[in-house]
Amino acid sequence: MTNPIISIKNMSKSYKDKKVIDDLNWDINKGDIVALLGRNGAGKSTLLESIMNLRDFQSGELTIWGDKWQDLSETKRAKIGFVPQDTVGFEWMKVKQFLSYLGSFFPSWDKQYCEELRSRWNIDENQKVGELSGGQSQILHVIQAISIKPELLILDEPVAHLDPAMRRQFISELVDLSCENSTTIIFSSHIISDLERVANKVVILNKGKISQNYEIDQLKSNIVHMKIKADKPLQQSEYYSELSSWHAFERGATAKLLRPLQQSIDEFIQHAEHQIEISPLSLEDWYLEVSNESY
Amino acid sequence: MTISSTINLFSLNVSSGIPIYRQLIDQIKQAVRMGLLSTHEQLPSVRGLAKALQINPMTISKAFAQLEVEGVLVRKRGVGMLVAQAKQDTALSQKTEEALTQFIQDAQNDNLSDDEISTLVQQHLSLKGKKTKENKK
């Protein structure tokens, strides 16, 4: 097992007496593309900003490539790209000035790639940053962050202001980055569709803790909707205790399996007393169920 | 086979409950079975296909690895993934093929929809699973 790129141990942070990050543990491995989900106020931005050393946390430990921020070399720091949720500042600069100014801080800045991205996204280099639309401004910051050819890229709600076509194009930029540089990517989002194309892991943050952390493929093979056949209304018994959204019918019941079981679903069905038929559950349905039950 | 023509073999539904790598596996198998991909034909690289299909390269690697284990593809050093020689047992025997055609025809005569036929088969498969288990007891 290789060492994780980011390792967080027992991180806690409070604003006054409200815990925002609560004894959080999280490892992120090289090449992972992680979708960080969670309701508003779950602590996503605080967590990402803490990883980026933009916020202090009161206890716990954070290492990136094995080093704490203060020990992280300039070269390594310059390999980390970050796009915050609210991209403000530099409104008076022209797009080309903005990009060349920020590019000057990064040794690995790829001017040609940056230019390619800017024209692919149809952003006028002579327009003022402050005059761009919400979506364009967001993309400009993404362009800036990926033009450094980052090894680690952290994006806070990168698609919030993008229309579906832009979202798809954004996804394909991430795929390119992952193919060319094996970039490790973490992005927070509320939009479940599309993320499945690119993310291999999904993590849900709830009340400052990681409540779910799965490989998407493994998760999708293990979450299902179940129809259970019986000759009378069926109440949830011990065997079915791990199922959620139980609903009894005249002859049987329906339920959802939201977390992988110890055994495979086939085994579960074979050992059940009743006849069970399953249908796949989409990640979106899963997310809604899971975030509602723990809210 | 070029990337631009290969991507036409796929119709991925990313938000369905079926993992994307599973869909890739099924659709490549289907293309091989139907002869759209022929023996020794070379598939595009993982990166090429990931970019063209706009999905995570790990997903493609995973599908390729599984297809290699199942003997559908072979990995050739320095070249990439090739379609393997079709195994005898992957093709349906004539008897099964005929029985299947007959069964579908009968079911359609009974006014069953495609979905209903498919559910019926699923049901019988899971019943069979139960029976095998009971026999073991």
Tab-separated table of N, CA and C in Angstrom, chain A residues 30-33 168-169 171-172 175-176 178-180 193-194 196-200 215-218 220-221 223 269-277 280-283, chain B residues 12-23 46-59 62 119 122-123 125-130 132-133 136-137:
chain	number	residue	atom	x	y	z
A	30	LYS	N	-2.954	8.593	-4.143
A	30	LYS	CA	-2.536	9.151	-5.423
A	30	LYS	C	-3.450	8.700	-6.556
A	31	GLY	N	-3.823	9.640	-7.377
A	31	GLY	CA	-4.634	9.320	-8.543
A	31	GLY	C	-6.129	9.251	-8.268
A	32	ASP	N	-6.483	9.335	-6.994
A	32	ASP	CA	-7.908	9.305	-6.667
A	32	ASP	C	-8.598	10.565	-7.168
A	33	ILE	N	-9.813	10.392	-7.636
A	33	ILE	CA	-10.656	11.549	-7.930
A	33	ILE	C	-11.858	11.414	-7.005
A	168	ARG	N	-20.049	19.326	-18.605
A	168	ARG	CA	-19.496	18.188	-19.314
A	168	ARG	C	-18.082	18.482	-19.796
A	169	GLN	N	-17.891	19.708	-20.283
A	169	GLN	CA	-16.563	20.095	-20.758
A	169	GLN	C	-15.565	20.138	-19.589
A	171	ILE	N	-15.740	18.319	-16.895
A	171	ILE	CA	-15.434	16.933	-16.565
A	171	ILE	C	-14.340	16.410	-17.483
A	172	SER	N	-14.426	16.779	-18.765
A	172	SER	CA	-13.449	16.226	-19.688
A	172	SER	C	-12.062	16.855	-19.460
A	175	VAL	N	-10.694	14.707	-16.763
A	175	VAL	CA	-10.260	13.409	-17.281
A	175	VAL	C	-8.890	13.560	-17.957
A	176	ASP	N	-8.720	14.625	-18.751
A	176	ASP	CA	-7.434	14.877	-19.402
A	176	ASP	C	-6.313	14.985	-18.377
A	178	SER	N	-6.226	13.886	-15.376
A	178	SER	CA	-5.993	12.612	-14.726
A	178	SER	C	-5.199	11.679	-15.646
A	179	CYS	N	-5.508	11.701	-16.946
A	179	CYS	CA	-4.789	10.848	-17.908
A	179	CYS	C	-3.338	11.307	-18.053
A	180	GLU	N	-3.121	12.621	-18.176
A	180	GLU	CA	-1.787	13.135	-18.480
A	180	GLU	C	-0.880	13.189	-17.262
A	193	SER	N	-25.205	14.164	-10.838
A	193	SER	CA	-25.054	13.705	-12.219
A	193	SER	C	-23.710	14.217	-12.710
A	194	ASP	N	-23.092	13.573	-13.623
A	194	ASP	CA	-21.775	13.922	-14.156
A	194	ASP	C	-20.618	13.466	-13.277
A	196	GLU	N	-20.192	11.005	-11.566
A	196	GLU	CA	-19.910	9.580	-11.673
A	196	GLU	C	-18.982	9.252	-12.834
A	197	ARG	N	-18.963	10.120	-13.832
A	197	ARG	CA	-18.062	9.897	-14.957
A	197	ARG	C	-16.613	9.928	-14.512
A	198	VAL	N	-16.346	10.865	-13.622
A	198	VAL	CA	-14.950	11.167	-13.366
A	198	VAL	C	-14.473	10.705	-11.996
A	199	ALA	N	-15.338	10.723	-11.001
A	199	ALA	CA	-14.883	10.368	-9.655
A	199	ALA	C	-14.794	8.857	-9.500
A	200	ASN	N	-13.779	8.388	-8.763
A	200	ASN	CA	-13.757	6.960	-8.443
A	200	ASN	C	-14.139	6.739	-6.979
A	215	GLU	N	-15.713	3.482	-2.714
A	215	GLU	CA	-15.378	3.444	-4.132
A	215	GLU	C	-16.713	3.410	-4.863
A	216	ILE	N	-16.867	4.242	-5.862
A	216	ILE	CA	-18.174	4.355	-6.515
A	216	ILE	C	-18.630	3.023	-7.136
A	217	ASP	N	-17.712	2.332	-7.806
A	217	ASP	CA	-18.090	1.056	-8.432
A	217	ASP	C	-18.589	0.055	-7.399
A	218	GLN	N	-17.850	-0.022	-6.287
A	218	GLN	CA	-18.212	-0.967	-5.243
A	218	GLN	C	-19.568	-0.571	-4.649
A	220	LYS	N	-21.993	1.192	-6.095
A	220	LYS	CA	-23.112	1.004	-7.017
A	220	LYS	C	-23.507	-0.448	-7.172
A	221	SER	N	-22.546	-1.361	-7.001
A	221	SER	CA	-22.893	-2.781	-7.100
A	221	SER	C	-23.620	-3.253	-5.852
A	223	ILE	N	-25.800	-1.112	-3.749
A	223	ILE	CA	-26.998	-0.424	-3.274
A	223	ILE	C	-28.159	-0.789	-4.206
A	269	ILE	N	-29.787	-12.561	-0.672
A	269	ILE	CA	-31.078	-12.972	-1.218
A	269	ILE	C	-31.283	-14.479	-1.084
A	270	GLN	N	-30.210	-15.211	-1.337
A	270	GLN	CA	-30.314	-16.680	-1.262
A	270	GLN	C	-30.631	-17.169	0.140
A	271	HIS	N	-30.086	-16.462	1.150
A	271	HIS	CA	-30.305	-16.910	2.522
A	271	HIS	C	-31.593	-16.358	3.134
A	272	ALA	N	-32.227	-15.437	2.412
A	272	ALA	CA	-33.448	-14.839	2.971
A	272	ALA	C	-34.592	-15.848	2.965
A	273	GLU	N	-35.521	-15.659	3.906
A	273	GLU	CA	-36.688	-16.554	3.978
A	273	GLU	C	-37.662	-16.283	2.847
A	274	HIS	N	-37.604	-15.057	2.316
A	274	HIS	CA	-38.598	-14.649	1.334
A	274	HIS	C	-37.974	-14.492	-0.032
A	275	GLN	N	-38.872	-14.456	-1.017
A	275	GLN	CA	-38.395	-14.191	-2.362
A	275	GLN	C	-38.141	-12.686	-2.493
A	276	ILE	N	-36.957	-12.326	-2.963
A	276	ILE	CA	-36.603	-10.907	-3.075
A	276	ILE	C	-36.186	-10.599	-4.505
A	277	GLU	N	-36.739	-9.513	-5.009
A	277	GLU	CA	-36.270	-9.058	-6.321
A	277	GLU	C	-35.644	-7.684	-6.168
A	280	PRO	N	-31.590	-1.794	-9.502
A	280	PRO	CA	-30.486	-0.923	-9.126
A	280	PRO	C	-30.980	0.425	-8.594
A	281	LEU	N	-30.180	1.023	-7.732
A	281	LEU	CA	-30.500	2.326	-7.154
A	281	LEU	C	-29.466	3.311	-7.701
A	282	SER	N	-29.929	4.474	-8.155
A	282	SER	CA	-28.954	5.428	-8.695
A	282	SER	C	-28.212	6.107	-7.547
A	283	LEU	N	-27.023	6.631	-7.868
A	283	LEU	CA	-26.226	7.315	-6.867
A	283	LEU	C	-26.973	8.524	-6.313
B	12	LEU	N	-23.107	4.559	-22.801
B	12	LEU	CA	-22.981	4.474	-21.349
B	12	LEU	C	-24.056	5.317	-20.674
B	13	ASN	N	-24.654	4.724	-19.678
B	13	ASN	CA	-25.620	5.471	-18.881
B	13	ASN	C	-24.999	5.659	-17.497
B	14	VAL	N	-24.361	6.822	-17.324
B	14	VAL	CA	-23.566	6.984	-16.098
B	14	VAL	C	-24.414	7.078	-14.836
B	15	SER	N	-25.649	7.560	-14.974
B	15	SER	CA	-26.418	7.710	-13.735
B	15	SER	C	-27.310	6.507	-13.450
B	16	SER	N	-27.191	5.460	-14.253
B	16	SER	CA	-27.956	4.246	-13.920
B	16	SER	C	-27.266	3.599	-12.724
B	17	GLY	N	-27.949	2.660	-12.104
B	17	GLY	CA	-27.372	2.016	-10.929
B	17	GLY	C	-26.257	1.033	-11.257
B	18	ILE	N	-26.001	0.819	-12.553
B	18	ILE	CA	-24.978	-0.166	-12.931
B	18	ILE	C	-23.623	0.522	-13.063
B	19	PRO	N	-22.596	0.020	-12.345
B	19	PRO	CA	-21.288	0.671	-12.417
B	19	PRO	C	-20.806	0.814	-13.862
B	20	ILE	N	-20.113	1.922	-14.149
B	20	ILE	CA	-19.690	2.180	-15.524
B	20	ILE	C	-18.762	1.074	-16.045
B	21	TYR	N	-17.849	0.580	-15.186
B	21	TYR	CA	-16.920	-0.454	-15.680
B	21	TYR	C	-17.693	-1.700	-16.095
B	22	ARG	N	-18.786	-1.985	-15.372
B	22	ARG	CA	-19.637	-3.134	-15.683
B	22	ARG	C	-20.310	-2.946	-17.048
B	23	GLN	N	-20.767	-1.712	-17.308
B	23	GLN	CA	-21.392	-1.420	-18.600
B	23	GLN	C	-20.377	-1.589	-19.728
B	46	VAL	N	-5.998	2.979	-22.817
B	46	VAL	CA	-6.832	3.395	-21.690
B	46	VAL	C	-7.039	4.910	-21.714
B	47	ARG	N	-5.921	5.641	-21.905
B	47	ARG	CA	-6.028	7.097	-21.891
B	47	ARG	C	-6.878	7.608	-23.046
B	48	GLY	N	-6.633	7.045	-24.219
B	48	GLY	CA	-7.382	7.487	-25.388
B	48	GLY	C	-8.873	7.290	-25.207
B	49	LEU	N	-9.202	6.116	-24.698
B	49	LEU	CA	-10.616	5.794	-24.522
B	49	LEU	C	-11.238	6.634	-23.397
B	50	ALA	N	-10.455	6.851	-22.327
B	50	ALA	CA	-10.956	7.660	-21.200
B	50	ALA	C	-11.287	9.065	-21.683
B	51	LYS	N	-10.375	9.635	-22.471
B	51	LYS	CA	-10.601	10.992	-22.964
B	51	LYS	C	-11.809	11.032	-23.894
B	52	ALA	N	-11.878	10.044	-24.786
B	52	ALA	CA	-12.968	10.054	-25.767
B	52	ALA	C	-14.327	9.843	-25.101
B	53	LEU	N	-14.368	8.960	-24.117
B	53	LEU	CA	-15.650	8.678	-23.464
B	53	LEU	C	-15.904	9.617	-22.280
B	54	GLN	N	-14.913	10.431	-21.972
B	54	GLN	CA	-14.990	11.359	-20.833
B	54	GLN	C	-15.319	10.642	-19.530
B	55	ILE	N	-14.537	9.601	-19.266
B	55	ILE	CA	-14.688	8.940	-17.971
B	55	ILE	C	-13.310	8.663	-17.367
B	56	ASN	N	-13.304	8.447	-16.079
B	56	ASN	CA	-12.087	8.219	-15.320
B	56	ASN	C	-11.268	7.060	-15.925
B	57	PRO	N	-9.959	7.286	-16.208
B	57	PRO	CA	-9.155	6.222	-16.812
B	57	PRO	C	-9.116	4.938	-15.976
B	58	MET	N	-9.227	5.087	-14.656
B	58	MET	CA	-9.204	3.887	-13.805
B	58	MET	C	-10.373	2.959	-14.122
B	59	THR	N	-11.481	3.560	-14.508
B	59	THR	CA	-12.670	2.773	-14.843
B	59	THR	C	-12.398	1.899	-16.063
B	62	LYS	N	-9.970	-0.906	-15.188
B	62	LYS	CA	-10.662	-1.942	-14.423
B	62	LYS	C	-11.441	-2.865	-15.355
B	119	THR	N	-37.946	-10.183	-16.892
B	119	THR	CA	-38.200	-10.387	-15.456
B	119	THR	C	-38.470	-11.857	-15.154
B	122	GLN	N	-35.288	-13.685	-15.045
B	122	GLN	CA	-34.594	-13.333	-13.796
B	122	GLN	C	-35.181	-14.116	-12.624
B	123	GLN	N	-36.518	-14.116	-12.558
B	123	GLN	CA	-37.209	-14.798	-11.461
B	123	GLN	C	-36.831	-16.265	-11.412
B	125	LEU	N	-34.223	-17.662	-12.616
B	125	LEU	CA	-32.817	-17.834	-12.241
B	125	LEU	C	-32.659	-17.751	-10.730
B	126	SER	N	-33.374	-16.798	-10.093
B	126	SER	CA	-33.199	-16.676	-8.649
B	126	SER	C	-33.892	-17.826	-7.916
B	127	LEU	N	-34.999	-18.349	-8.497
B	127	LEU	CA	-35.647	-19.528	-7.916
B	127	LEU	C	-34.724	-20.732	-7.984
B	128	LYS	N	-34.037	-20.817	-9.123
B	128	LYS	CA	-33.109	-21.928	-9.310
B	128	LYS	C	-32.016	-21.857	-8.244
B	129	GLY	N	-31.542	-20.609	-7.989
B	129	GLY	CA	-30.541	-20.398	-6.946
B	129	GLY	C	-31.023	-20.952	-5.621
B	130	LYS	N	-32.297	-20.640	-5.297
B	130	LYS	CA	-32.877	-21.105	-4.039
B	130	LYS	C	-32.938	-22.636	-3.997
B	132	THR	N	-31.138	-24.862	-5.680
B	132	THR	CA	-29.817	-25.481	-5.531
B	132	THR	C	-29.409	-25.454	-4.072
B	133	LYS	N	-29.729	-24.323	-3.424
B	133	LYS	CA	-29.356	-24.175	-2.028
B	133	LYS	C	-30.112	-25.195	-1.178
B	136	LYS	N	-28.840	-28.630	-1.429
B	136	LYS	CA	-27.606	-28.845	-0.676
B	136	LYS	C	-27.880	-29.211	0.775
B	137	LYS	N	-28.993	-28.693	1.333
B	137	LYS	CA	-29.282	-28.875	2.756
B	137	LYS	C	-29.487	-30.338	3.135
